[in-house]
mmCIF file of C-alpha atoms in Angstrom:
data_model
loop_
_atom_site.group_PDB
_atom_site.id
_atom_site.type_symbol
_atom_site.label_atom_id
_atom_site.label_comp_id
_atom_site.label_asym_id
_atom_site.label_seq_id
_atom_site.Cartn_x
_atom_site.Cartn_y
_atom_site.Cartn_z
ATOM 1 C CA MET A 200 34.527 14.729 11.731
ATOM 2 C CA TYR A 201 33.393 11.436 10.228
ATOM 3 C CA PHE A 202 32.546 11.964 6.555
ATOM 4 C CA CYS A 203 31.432 9.194 4.211
ATOM 5 C CA THR A 204 33.256 10.652 1.257
ATOM 6 C CA SER A 205 35.393 7.668 0.370
ATOM 7 C CA ILE A 206 34.351 4.320 -1.019
ATOM 8 C CA GLY A 207 36.248 2.564 1.746
ATOM 9 C CA LYS A 208 34.232 4.370 4.416
ATOM 10 C CA ILE A 209 30.940 3.337 2.810
ATOM 11 C CA ALA A 210 32.126 -0.264 2.576
ATOM 12 C CA ASP A 211 33.123 -0.084 6.227
ATOM 13 C CA ILE A 212 29.624 1.102 7.163
ATOM 14 C CA VAL A 213 28.049 -1.759 5.223
ATOM 15 C CA GLY A 214 30.374 -4.212 6.938
ATOM 16 C CA ARG A 215 29.304 -2.915 10.349
ATOM 17 C CA ILE A 216 25.623 -3.194 9.415
ATOM 18 C CA HIS A 217 26.274 -6.802 8.473
ATOM 19 C CA LYS A 218 28.164 -7.341 11.730
ATOM 20 C CA GLY A 219 25.263 -6.000 13.777
ATOM 21 C CA ILE A 220 22.749 -8.242 12.011
ATOM 22 C CA GLU A 221 25.101 -11.201 12.337
ATOM 23 C CA ILE A 222 25.300 -10.695 16.104
ATOM 24 C CA PHE A 223 21.552 -10.506 16.658
ATOM 25 C CA ARG A 224 20.472 -13.241 14.237
ATOM 26 C CA GLY A 225 22.320 -15.932 16.126
ATOM 27 C CA TYR A 226 24.181 -17.489 13.214
ATOM 28 C CA LYS A 227 27.270 -16.662 11.188
ATOM 29 C CA ILE A 228 27.663 -15.428 7.646
ATOM 30 C CA GLN A 229 31.114 -16.129 6.278
ATOM 31 C CA ASP A 230 31.444 -13.649 3.400
ATOM 32 C CA VAL A 231 31.945 -10.382 5.298
ATOM 33 C CA ASP A 232 34.695 -9.086 3.018
ATOM 34 C CA CYS A 233 32.753 -10.120 -0.065
ATOM 35 C CA LEU A 234 29.683 -8.197 1.132
ATOM 36 C CA ALA A 235 31.729 -5.040 1.576
ATOM 37 C CA GLU A 236 33.113 -5.407 -1.947
ATOM 38 C CA ILE A 237 29.608 -5.897 -3.376
ATOM 39 C CA ALA A 238 28.444 -2.561 -1.940
ATOM 40 C CA THR A 239 31.629 -0.665 -2.777
ATOM 41 C CA MET A 240 30.244 1.405 -5.638
ATOM 42 C CA ALA A 241 26.552 1.504 -4.637
ATOM 43 C CA ASP A 242 24.649 4.663 -3.773
ATOM 44 C CA PHE A 243 21.601 2.616 -2.723
ATOM 45 C CA LEU A 244 21.691 -0.654 -0.802
ATOM 46 C CA LEU A 245 18.653 -2.878 -0.197
ATOM 47 C CA LEU A 246 19.159 -5.171 2.762
ATOM 48 C CA LEU A 247 16.864 -8.187 3.267
ATOM 49 C CA ALA A 248 16.890 -9.988 6.623
ATOM 50 C CA PRO A 249 14.308 -12.164 8.429
ATOM 51 C CA ILE A 250 11.701 -10.789 10.803
ATOM 52 C CA ALA A 251 13.122 -10.271 14.312
ATOM 53 C CA ALA A 252 16.640 -10.745 12.949
ATOM 54 C CA GLY A 253 17.956 -7.584 14.587
ATOM 55 C CA LYS A 254 17.753 -4.991 11.794
ATOM 56 C CA THR A 255 16.855 -2.227 14.253
ATOM 57 C CA SER A 256 19.622 -3.339 16.589
ATOM 58 C CA ALA A 257 22.045 -3.141 13.671
ATOM 59 C CA ILE A 258 20.996 0.465 13.029
ATOM 60 C CA LEU A 259 21.585 1.325 16.680
ATOM 61 C CA GLU A 260 24.982 -0.346 16.549
ATOM 62 C CA MET A 261 25.807 1.682 13.468
ATOM 63 C CA GLY A 262 24.853 4.875 15.320
ATOM 64 C CA ARG A 263 27.152 3.973 18.196
ATOM 65 C CA GLN A 264 30.006 3.193 15.806
ATOM 66 C CA MET A 265 29.411 6.505 14.069
ATOM 67 C CA TYR A 266 29.787 8.327 17.374
ATOM 68 C CA GLU A 267 32.975 6.438 18.245
ATOM 69 C CA ARG A 268 34.478 7.260 14.834
ATOM 70 C CA GLY A 269 34.026 11.001 15.355
ATOM 71 C CA GLY A 270 30.440 11.889 14.474
ATOM 72 C CA GLY A 271 27.939 12.020 11.652
ATOM 73 C CA VAL A 272 24.200 12.116 10.949
ATOM 74 C CA LEU A 273 21.863 9.131 10.800
ATOM 75 C CA VAL A 274 18.419 9.808 9.303
ATOM 76 C CA TYR A 275 15.800 7.136 9.973
ATOM 77 C CA ILE A 276 12.714 7.444 7.729
ATOM 78 C CA SER A 277 9.720 5.164 8.165
ATOM 79 C CA PRO A 278 6.394 4.881 6.302
ATOM 80 C CA LEU A 279 4.685 4.272 9.659
ATOM 81 C CA ARG A 280 4.562 6.683 12.578
ATOM 82 C CA SER A 281 4.347 3.754 14.991
ATOM 83 C CA LEU A 282 7.783 2.524 13.876
ATOM 84 C CA ALA A 283 9.249 6.011 14.143
ATOM 85 C CA THR A 284 7.899 6.373 17.684
ATOM 86 C CA GLU A 285 9.259 2.997 18.730
ATOM 87 C CA PHE A 286 12.680 3.638 17.180
ATOM 88 C CA TYR A 287 12.870 6.991 18.987
ATOM 89 C CA ALA A 288 12.216 5.266 22.322
ATOM 90 C CA ARG A 289 14.914 2.672 21.615
ATOM 91 C CA CYS A 290 17.404 5.385 20.678
ATOM 92 C CA ARG A 291 16.727 7.224 23.936
ATOM 93 C CA ASP A 292 17.293 4.037 25.919
ATOM 94 C CA THR A 293 20.384 2.973 23.964
ATOM 95 C CA PHE A 294 22.210 6.302 23.788
ATOM 96 C CA HIS A 295 21.258 7.803 27.152
ATOM 97 C CA ASP A 296 24.922 7.678 28.203
ATOM 98 C CA LEU A 297 26.283 9.319 25.030
ATOM 99 C CA PRO A 298 26.237 13.004 24.022
ATOM 100 C CA MET A 299 24.123 12.446 20.919
ATOM 101 C CA ALA A 300 21.342 14.680 19.627
ATOM 102 C CA ILE A 301 18.197 12.617 18.956
ATOM 103 C CA HIS A 302 15.399 14.437 17.124
ATOM 104 C CA ALA A 303 11.899 13.107 16.457
ATOM 105 C CA PRO A 304 9.923 16.026 14.964
ATOM 106 C CA LYS A 305 6.140 15.686 14.972
ATOM 107 C CA ASN A 306 5.566 17.762 11.844
ATOM 108 C CA THR A 307 7.390 19.440 8.968
ATOM 109 C CA LEU A 308 7.672 22.746 10.841
ATOM 110 C CA GLU A 309 9.526 21.127 13.748
ATOM 111 C CA PHE A 310 11.691 19.181 11.316
ATOM 112 C CA ASN A 311 12.861 22.317 9.497
ATOM 113 C CA LYS A 312 13.658 24.055 12.789
ATOM 114 C CA ILE A 313 16.217 21.405 13.775
ATOM 115 C CA SER A 314 19.632 23.024 14.027
ATOM 116 C CA LYS A 315 22.882 21.266 14.859
ATOM 117 C CA LYS A 316 24.638 22.555 17.956
ATOM 118 C CA ALA A 317 28.409 22.723 18.087
ATOM 119 C CA SER A 318 28.517 20.457 21.160
ATOM 120 C CA TRP A 319 26.917 17.544 19.320
ATOM 121 C CA CYS A 320 29.262 15.397 17.273
ATOM 122 C CA SER A 321 26.521 12.929 16.221
ATOM 123 C CA GLU A 322 22.852 13.307 15.366
ATOM 124 C CA ILE A 323 19.971 10.915 14.817
ATOM 125 C CA ILE A 324 16.891 12.284 13.062
ATOM 126 C CA ILE A 325 13.705 10.179 13.058
ATOM 127 C CA ALA A 326 10.829 11.093 10.749
ATOM 128 C CA THR A 327 8.164 9.826 8.382
ATOM 129 C CA PHE A 328 8.226 10.503 4.648
ATOM 130 C CA GLU A 329 5.575 13.227 4.960
ATOM 131 C CA ILE A 330 7.686 15.095 7.525
ATOM 132 C CA PHE A 331 10.953 14.746 5.593
ATOM 133 C CA THR A 332 10.565 17.707 3.247
ATOM 134 C CA GLY A 333 11.579 21.337 2.918
ATOM 135 C CA PRO A 334 14.927 23.158 3.265
ATOM 136 C CA LYS A 335 16.174 20.873 6.046
ATOM 137 C CA ALA A 336 15.660 17.809 3.886
ATOM 138 C CA GLN A 337 17.550 19.373 0.987
ATOM 139 C CA ASN A 338 20.366 20.322 3.336
ATOM 140 C CA LEU A 339 20.700 16.729 4.547
ATOM 141 C CA ILE A 340 20.523 15.334 1.020
ATOM 142 C CA HIS A 341 23.472 17.463 -0.066
ATOM 143 C CA ARG A 342 25.653 16.524 2.908
ATOM 144 C CA SER A 343 28.149 13.705 2.524
ATOM 145 C CA ASP A 344 28.231 12.684 6.206
ATOM 146 C CA VAL A 345 24.586 11.561 6.274
ATOM 147 C CA ILE A 346 23.306 7.969 6.095
ATOM 148 C CA PHE A 347 19.625 7.488 5.259
ATOM 149 C CA ILE A 348 17.787 4.408 6.582
ATOM 150 C CA LEU A 349 14.464 3.555 4.911
ATOM 151 C CA ASP A 350 12.671 1.029 7.103
ATOM 152 C CA GLU A 351 9.956 -1.352 5.827
ATOM 153 C CA PHE A 352 11.068 -0.523 2.312
ATOM 154 C CA HIS A 353 8.475 -2.751 0.617
ATOM 155 C CA LEU A 354 5.674 -0.412 1.762
ATOM 156 C CA ILE A 355 7.057 2.339 -0.459
ATOM 157 C CA TYR A 356 6.000 0.320 -3.498
ATOM 158 C CA TYR A 357 2.774 -1.062 -2.054
ATOM 159 C CA TRP A 358 1.508 2.330 -0.853
ATOM 160 C CA GLY A 359 3.539 4.870 -2.833
ATOM 161 C CA PHE A 360 1.659 4.497 -6.115
ATOM 162 C CA GLY A 361 -1.729 4.725 -4.422
ATOM 163 C CA PHE A 362 -2.960 6.674 -1.453
ATOM 164 C CA ARG A 363 0.492 7.892 -0.212
ATOM 165 C CA PRO A 364 2.448 9.192 -3.238
ATOM 166 C CA LYS A 365 4.877 10.975 -0.911
ATOM 167 C CA LEU A 366 6.568 7.615 -0.281
ATOM 168 C CA ILE A 367 7.697 7.089 -3.867
ATOM 169 C CA GLU A 368 8.399 10.811 -4.299
ATOM 170 C CA GLY A 369 10.638 10.770 -1.234
ATOM 171 C CA LEU A 370 12.557 7.769 -2.595
ATOM 172 C CA PHE A 371 13.408 9.592 -5.818
ATOM 173 C CA GLU A 372 14.321 12.762 -3.929
ATOM 174 C CA LEU A 373 16.885 10.695 -2.044
ATOM 175 C CA SER A 374 18.374 9.491 -5.338
ATOM 176 C CA SER A 375 20.454 12.687 -5.383
ATOM 177 C CA ALA A 376 21.748 12.170 -1.820
ATOM 178 C CA GLN A 377 25.488 12.516 -1.353
ATOM 179 C CA GLY A 378 25.505 9.958 1.448
ATOM 180 C CA LEU A 379 24.517 6.291 1.438
ATOM 181 C CA VAL A 380 20.836 5.265 1.265
ATOM 182 C CA ILE A 381 19.919 1.908 2.819
ATOM 183 C CA GLY A 382 16.545 0.198 2.529
ATOM 184 C CA LEU A 383 15.564 -2.431 5.102
ATOM 185 C CA THR A 384 12.860 -5.060 4.805
ATOM 186 C CA ALA A 385 12.097 -8.675 5.629
ATOM 187 C CA THR A 386 9.698 -9.315 2.748
ATOM 188 C CA PHE A 387 10.222 -8.529 -0.916
ATOM 189 C CA ASP A 388 8.089 -10.369 -3.444
ATOM 190 C CA GLN A 389 9.632 -11.388 -6.790
ATOM 191 C CA LEU A 390 7.316 -9.126 -8.809
ATOM 192 C CA LEU A 391 8.104 -6.275 -6.434
ATOM 193 C CA HIS A 392 11.802 -6.978 -6.848
ATOM 194 C CA GLU A 393 11.542 -6.700 -10.632
ATOM 195 C CA GLU A 394 9.637 -3.418 -10.355
ATOM 196 C CA TRP A 395 12.231 -2.085 -7.915
ATOM 197 C CA GLN A 396 15.079 -2.908 -10.277
ATOM 198 C CA GLN A 397 13.351 -1.077 -13.120
ATOM 199 C CA THR A 398 12.373 2.047 -11.183
ATOM 200 C CA ALA A 399 15.309 2.449 -8.794
ATOM 201 C CA LEU A 400 17.800 2.704 -11.652
ATOM 202 C CA LEU A 401 15.860 5.681 -12.997
ATOM 203 C CA GLY A 402 17.137 7.724 -10.047
ATOM 204 C CA PHE A 403 20.108 5.957 -8.489
ATOM 205 C CA GLU A 404 23.239 5.289 -10.501
ATOM 206 C CA LYS A 405 23.868 1.870 -8.977
ATOM 207 C CA VAL A 406 21.813 -0.245 -6.606
ATOM 208 C CA ASP A 407 22.828 -3.399 -4.765
ATOM 209 C CA LEU A 408 20.909 -6.120 -2.956
ATOM 210 C CA LEU A 409 22.168 -8.028 0.080
ATOM 211 C CA ASN A 410 19.844 -10.933 0.791
ATOM 212 C CA TYR A 411 20.282 -12.562 4.221
ATOM 213 C CA GLY A 412 16.836 -14.121 4.134
ATOM 214 C CA ASN A 413 13.676 -13.147 2.283
ATOM 215 C CA HIS A 414 10.306 -14.422 3.540
ATOM 216 C CA HIS A 415 11.900 -16.274 6.447
ATOM 217 C CA PHE A 416 10.659 -16.376 10.025
ATOM 218 C CA ARG A 417 13.163 -16.364 12.817
ATOM 219 C CA PHE A 418 10.612 -18.359 14.820
ATOM 220 C CA SER A 419 8.125 -20.158 12.583
ATOM 221 C CA PRO A 420 4.492 -20.703 13.609
ATOM 222 C CA ASP A 421 3.598 -24.120 14.947
ATOM 223 C CA ARG A 422 0.558 -24.342 12.706
ATOM 224 C CA ILE A 423 -1.071 -22.382 9.892
ATOM 225 C CA THR A 424 -4.754 -23.013 9.254
ATOM 226 C CA VAL A 425 -6.231 -21.513 6.081
ATOM 227 C CA PHE A 426 -10.026 -21.484 5.956
ATOM 228 C CA PRO A 427 -11.773 -21.464 2.560
ATOM 229 C CA ALA A 428 -13.052 -18.094 1.352
ATOM 230 C CA ILE A 429 -16.698 -19.129 1.452
ATOM 231 C CA PRO A 430 -19.397 -18.213 3.983
ATOM 232 C CA ALA A 431 -18.912 -21.513 5.817
ATOM 233 C CA GLY A 432 -15.154 -20.920 6.001
ATOM 234 C CA ARG A 433 -15.612 -17.435 7.422
ATOM 235 C CA LYS A 434 -18.000 -18.812 10.028
ATOM 236 C CA MET A 435 -15.455 -21.436 11.041
ATOM 237 C CA LEU A 436 -12.786 -18.744 11.389
ATOM 238 C CA GLU A 437 -15.086 -16.722 13.646
ATOM 239 C CA ALA A 438 -15.804 -19.850 15.683
ATOM 240 C CA ALA A 439 -12.058 -20.439 16.059
ATOM 241 C CA ILE A 440 -11.649 -16.847 17.293
ATOM 242 C CA TRP A 441 -14.259 -17.249 20.019
ATOM 243 C CA TRP A 442 -12.895 -20.647 20.954
ATOM 244 C CA LYS A 443 -9.372 -19.292 21.453
ATOM 245 C CA ILE A 444 -10.276 -16.074 23.280
ATOM 246 C CA SER A 445 -12.308 -18.124 25.741
ATOM 247 C CA GLN A 446 -9.000 -19.620 26.876
ATOM 248 C CA LYS A 447 -7.872 -16.870 29.223
ATOM 249 C CA HIS A 448 -4.213 -17.858 29.267
ATOM 250 C CA GLN A 449 -3.713 -17.274 25.515
ATOM 251 C CA ARG A 450 -3.179 -13.841 23.956
ATOM 252 C CA CYS A 451 -4.837 -13.296 20.587
ATOM 253 C CA LEU A 452 -4.157 -10.771 17.833
ATOM 254 C CA ILE A 453 -7.024 -10.175 15.383
ATOM 255 C CA PHE A 454 -6.360 -8.360 12.094
ATOM 256 C CA CYS A 455 -9.303 -6.653 10.385
ATOM 257 C CA ARG A 456 -9.581 -5.024 6.977
ATOM 258 C CA PHE A 457 -11.452 -1.848 7.983
ATOM 259 C CA ARG A 458 -11.225 0.592 10.896
ATOM 260 C CA GLU A 459 -14.949 0.269 11.601
ATOM 261 C CA GLU A 460 -14.598 -3.484 12.094
ATOM 262 C CA VAL A 461 -11.843 -2.890 14.644
ATOM 263 C CA PHE A 462 -14.061 -0.494 16.588
ATOM 264 C CA ARG A 463 -17.016 -2.919 16.531
ATOM 265 C CA ARG A 464 -14.960 -5.863 17.756
ATOM 266 C CA VAL A 465 -13.320 -3.858 20.527
ATOM 267 C CA LYS A 466 -16.693 -2.549 21.712
ATOM 268 C CA LEU A 467 -18.262 -6.025 21.737
ATOM 269 C CA LEU A 468 -15.319 -7.707 23.485
ATOM 270 C CA ARG A 469 -15.194 -5.041 26.189
ATOM 271 C CA LYS A 470 -18.909 -5.463 26.825
ATOM 272 C CA MET A 471 -18.259 -9.168 27.324
ATOM 273 C CA GLY A 472 -15.613 -8.415 29.949
ATOM 274 C CA PHE A 473 -12.418 -9.070 27.963
ATOM 275 C CA GLU A 474 -9.315 -6.927 28.330
ATOM 276 C CA VAL A 475 -8.790 -5.687 24.792
ATOM 277 C CA LEU A 476 -6.857 -2.959 22.960
ATOM 278 C CA GLY A 477 -7.503 -1.735 19.434
ATOM 279 C CA MET A 478 -5.285 0.089 16.963
ATOM 280 C CA VAL A 479 -5.861 1.664 13.567
ATOM 281 C CA GLY A 480 -3.665 3.884 11.430
ATOM 282 C CA GLY A 481 -2.769 7.195 13.072
ATOM 283 C CA GLN A 482 -3.180 5.937 16.639
ATOM 284 C CA ALA A 483 0.354 4.659 17.215
ATOM 285 C CA ASN A 484 1.119 6.947 20.142
ATOM 286 C CA GLU A 485 -2.201 6.313 21.875
ATOM 287 C CA PHE A 486 -1.842 2.554 21.396
ATOM 288 C CA GLY A 487 1.711 2.547 22.740
ATOM 289 C CA GLU A 488 0.693 4.474 25.853
ATOM 290 C CA ALA A 489 -2.328 2.242 26.467
ATOM 291 C CA LEU A 490 -0.230 -0.896 25.988
ATOM 292 C CA ALA A 491 2.459 0.335 28.406
ATOM 293 C CA LEU A 492 -0.220 1.220 30.971
ATOM 294 C CA ALA A 493 -1.857 -2.202 30.627
ATOM 295 C CA VAL A 494 1.489 -3.966 31.070
ATOM 296 C CA ASN A 495 2.278 -1.862 34.164
ATOM 297 C CA GLN A 496 -1.077 -2.721 35.720
ATOM 298 C CA ASN A 497 -0.844 -6.369 34.759
ATOM 299 C CA SER A 498 2.471 -7.900 33.735
ATOM 300 C CA ALA A 499 0.637 -10.255 31.365
ATOM 301 C CA GLY A 500 -0.773 -7.290 29.411
ATOM 302 C CA PRO A 501 -4.069 -7.269 27.477
ATOM 303 C CA GLN A 502 -5.435 -10.624 26.391
ATOM 304 C CA ILE A 503 -6.768 -9.485 23.000
ATOM 305 C CA LEU A 504 -5.373 -7.045 20.434
ATOM 306 C CA VAL A 505 -7.510 -5.952 17.469
ATOM 307 C CA ALA A 506 -5.940 -3.915 14.679
ATOM 308 C CA THR A 507 -5.694 -3.130 11.019
ATOM 309 C CA THR A 508 -2.524 -3.835 9.062
ATOM 310 C CA ALA A 509 -0.984 -0.764 10.746
ATOM 311 C CA LEU A 510 0.042 -3.118 13.571
ATOM 312 C CA GLY A 511 1.592 -5.568 11.155
ATOM 313 C CA HIS A 512 4.982 -3.915 10.777
ATOM 314 C CA GLY A 513 7.802 -3.789 13.250
ATOM 315 C CA VAL A 514 5.922 -2.938 16.444
ATOM 316 C CA ASN A 515 7.145 -4.917 19.458
ATOM 317 C CA LEU A 516 4.216 -6.628 21.161
ATOM 318 C CA PRO A 517 3.822 -8.961 24.130
ATOM 319 C CA ALA A 518 3.979 -12.687 23.421
ATOM 320 C CA ILE A 519 1.231 -13.679 20.954
ATOM 321 C CA GLN A 520 -0.144 -17.230 20.964
ATOM 322 C CA ASN A 521 -2.806 -16.891 18.245
ATOM 323 C CA ILE A 522 -3.000 -14.655 15.158
ATOM 324 C CA PHE A 523 -6.256 -14.319 13.213
ATOM 325 C CA ILE A 524 -6.441 -12.666 9.774
ATOM 326 C CA THR A 525 -10.129 -12.163 9.040
ATOM 327 C CA TYR A 526 -9.889 -11.117 5.384
ATOM 328 C CA GLU A 527 -8.140 -12.146 2.191
ATOM 329 C CA VAL A 528 -4.839 -10.290 2.056
ATOM 330 C CA GLU A 529 -3.919 -9.328 -1.502
ATOM 331 C CA ALA A 530 -0.127 -9.112 -1.040
ATOM 332 C CA TYR A 531 1.911 -11.966 0.377
ATOM 333 C CA ASP A 532 4.442 -9.530 1.860
ATOM 334 C CA ILE A 533 1.711 -7.872 3.944
ATOM 335 C CA TRP A 534 0.361 -11.241 5.117
ATOM 336 C CA PHE A 535 3.877 -12.357 6.057
ATOM 337 C CA GLN A 536 4.444 -9.212 8.134
ATOM 338 C CA MET A 537 1.182 -9.816 10.007
ATOM 339 C CA VAL A 538 2.195 -13.368 10.844
ATOM 340 C CA GLY A 539 5.599 -12.074 11.927
ATOM 341 C CA ARG A 540 4.025 -10.333 14.937
ATOM 342 C CA GLY A 541 3.930 -13.727 16.645
ATOM 343 C CA GLY A 542 6.793 -15.753 18.017
ATOM 344 C CA ARG A 543 9.122 -12.818 18.644
ATOM 345 C CA ASP A 544 9.892 -14.239 22.107
ATOM 346 C CA GLY A 545 10.766 -17.666 20.696
ATOM 347 C CA ARG A 546 7.620 -19.433 21.883
ATOM 348 C CA GLY A 547 5.233 -21.239 19.571
ATOM 349 C CA PHE A 548 2.115 -19.669 18.098
ATOM 350 C CA SER A 549 -0.698 -20.509 15.684
ATOM 351 C CA VAL A 550 -2.065 -18.664 12.649
ATOM 352 C CA TYR A 551 -5.673 -18.781 11.428
ATOM 353 C CA SER A 552 -6.297 -17.056 8.122
ATOM 354 C CA LEU A 553 -8.411 -16.793 5.023
ATOM 355 C CA PRO A 554 -6.628 -17.545 1.718
ATOM 356 C CA TYR A 555 -3.644 -15.378 0.805
ATOM 357 C CA PRO A 556 -1.230 -15.335 -2.175
ATOM 358 C CA ASN A 557 0.870 -18.516 -2.315
ATOM 359 C CA SER A 558 -1.476 -20.316 0.074
ATOM 360 C CA ALA A 559 -2.271 -23.917 -0.752
ATOM 361 C CA VAL A 560 -5.865 -24.706 -1.649
ATOM 362 C CA ALA A 561 -7.412 -27.231 0.717
ATOM 363 C CA ARG A 562 -8.170 -30.459 -1.128
ATOM 364 C CA PHE A 563 -11.118 -32.454 0.107
ATOM 365 C CA LYS A 564 -10.500 -36.196 0.350
ATOM 366 C CA PHE A 565 -12.725 -39.246 0.768
ATOM 367 C CA ARG A 566 -12.357 -38.854 4.537
ATOM 368 C CA ASP A 567 -13.954 -35.409 4.248
ATOM 369 C CA LYS A 568 -16.974 -36.888 2.488
ATOM 370 C CA LEU A 569 -17.464 -39.433 5.275
ATOM 371 C CA TYR A 570 -17.342 -36.706 7.907
ATOM 372 C CA ARG A 571 -19.782 -34.586 5.898
ATOM 373 C CA ILE A 572 -22.249 -37.501 5.884
ATOM 374 C CA TRP A 573 -21.790 -37.793 9.643
ATOM 375 C CA PHE A 574 -22.348 -34.065 10.200
ATOM 376 C CA THR A 575 -25.471 -33.807 8.066
ATOM 377 C CA HIS A 576 -27.270 -37.138 8.480
ATOM 378 C CA VAL A 577 -26.013 -39.490 11.181
ATOM 379 C CA SER A 578 -25.702 -36.860 13.921
ATOM 380 C CA GLY A 579 -29.204 -35.542 13.173
ATOM 381 C CA TYR A 580 -30.644 -39.064 13.210
ATOM 382 C CA LEU A 581 -29.067 -39.888 16.588
ATOM 383 C CA CYS A 582 -30.137 -36.575 18.137
ATOM 384 C CA LYS A 583 -33.685 -37.077 16.920
ATOM 385 C CA TRP A 584 -34.295 -39.960 19.367
ATOM 386 C CA ARG A 585 -32.900 -37.888 22.245
ATOM 387 C CA ARG A 586 -35.449 -35.162 21.484
ATOM 388 C CA LEU A 587 -32.802 -32.414 21.340
ATOM 389 C CA PRO A 588 -33.951 -29.043 19.956
ATOM 390 C CA SER A 589 -32.827 -28.248 16.396
ATOM 391 C CA ARG A 590 -30.750 -25.269 17.598
ATOM 392 C CA ALA A 591 -28.656 -27.521 19.848
ATOM 393 C CA VAL A 592 -28.176 -30.025 17.024
ATOM 394 C CA HIS A 593 -27.025 -27.226 14.698
ATOM 395 C CA ALA A 594 -24.579 -25.841 17.309
ATOM 396 C CA CYS A 595 -23.157 -29.316 17.843
ATOM 397 C CA ARG A 596 -22.640 -29.801 14.110
ATOM 398 C CA GLU A 597 -20.875 -26.442 13.758
ATOM 399 C CA LYS A 598 -18.498 -27.228 16.613
ATOM 400 C CA LEU A 599 -17.697 -30.608 15.061
ATOM 401 C CA LYS A 600 -16.961 -28.960 11.700
ATOM 402 C CA VAL A 601 -14.555 -26.468 13.266
ATOM 403 C CA TRP A 602 -12.832 -29.221 15.246
ATOM 404 C CA TYR A 603 -12.452 -31.415 12.181
ATOM 405 C CA PHE A 604 -11.132 -28.610 9.979
ATOM 406 C CA LEU A 605 -8.547 -27.559 12.570
ATOM 407 C CA ARG A 606 -7.567 -31.185 13.080
ATOM 408 C CA CYS A 607 -7.274 -32.299 9.471
ATOM 409 C CA HIS A 608 -6.673 -29.138 7.385
ATOM 410 C CA THR A 609 -3.800 -27.511 9.254
ATOM 411 C CA LYS A 610 -0.511 -26.786 7.519
ATOM 412 C CA THR A 611 2.525 -27.365 9.698
ATOM 413 C CA ASP A 612 5.129 -26.988 6.936
ATOM 414 C CA THR A 613 6.023 -23.299 7.298
ATOM 415 C CA SER A 614 8.847 -23.221 4.781
ATOM 416 C CA LEU A 615 6.393 -21.520 2.379
#
């Protein structure tokens, strides 16, 4: 049996995680031996890597290596059920040729009924934090051949002290684990990092951080347009949405703050004849089935996706050309994850958003004043002699404002 009882074994596991990420990121990191030495004495390891860098693929590679070395248990815990469902599907596809037990319990009762059969030398258990509790969880915590993977680790701190305390409680329960605990994320704000250092050491004896890229896109957006958080700016963002969805060949993803807004937009767009799918928290399975059905019926898939932030983490989507964020996101990490849904196929995409943390404030120049005079006075004077109705003049002005803002207030420097 493969037991992670020695420091060398743990370092070997960390080295293989690094190797898997190195393969799927497309570029080399030279300090493999140094990384293993850094994590030698750690009981918790936080691993930062860019969006779409292959973190999930690295986990799967680690599971395969575990099987080849003689067996063990890999426990994947996610704050989002959608990620757990997707990881379960990938495990079934990846390990269909290996005698590995893959469990994805739907509730705590099913989780505690999982029993290891003698024929299985390796197990993968996939759960959310709410499911990971009870006698089975304590049994796994006290075993030394278990590796715990905590995906989207930043959400534990964003959500754990508020409406989902089980996230932070589960983290401290794992502080007594005999095996290695690994947190994975692509975004970790500096303030969040300081809070993590202060709180993690209360439970874990030693924590380590391996940073392969924080707040980095694998494929950066071609353009980022930030509209001002004023009524006129919100109107321009809505105009940009309708302008882009009218172009049938471009797929759009619209993020909304509230569930009710998602339902209203989906209902309106369907009435207008668009092919649209909506997703809110708790509908991961239904959304996945509907998306697969839409792709089977039409290889291009649905043209418009409308969702809350529940769709902003880790879910593999069809190619997205335009991302709209219709509200002011309070945390930069959350905004970054939303933007990361685009460009996963390597093609360019555009982002249209209201202000977010770290966003640059648009500065109005003398050129803006000249255009404002044109919008408000000259255009009205010229239209007056053509006897155009006031509604048509107003619509023309609004379209010109949107065009000018997109043309002259777009940020193309995505280094952030």
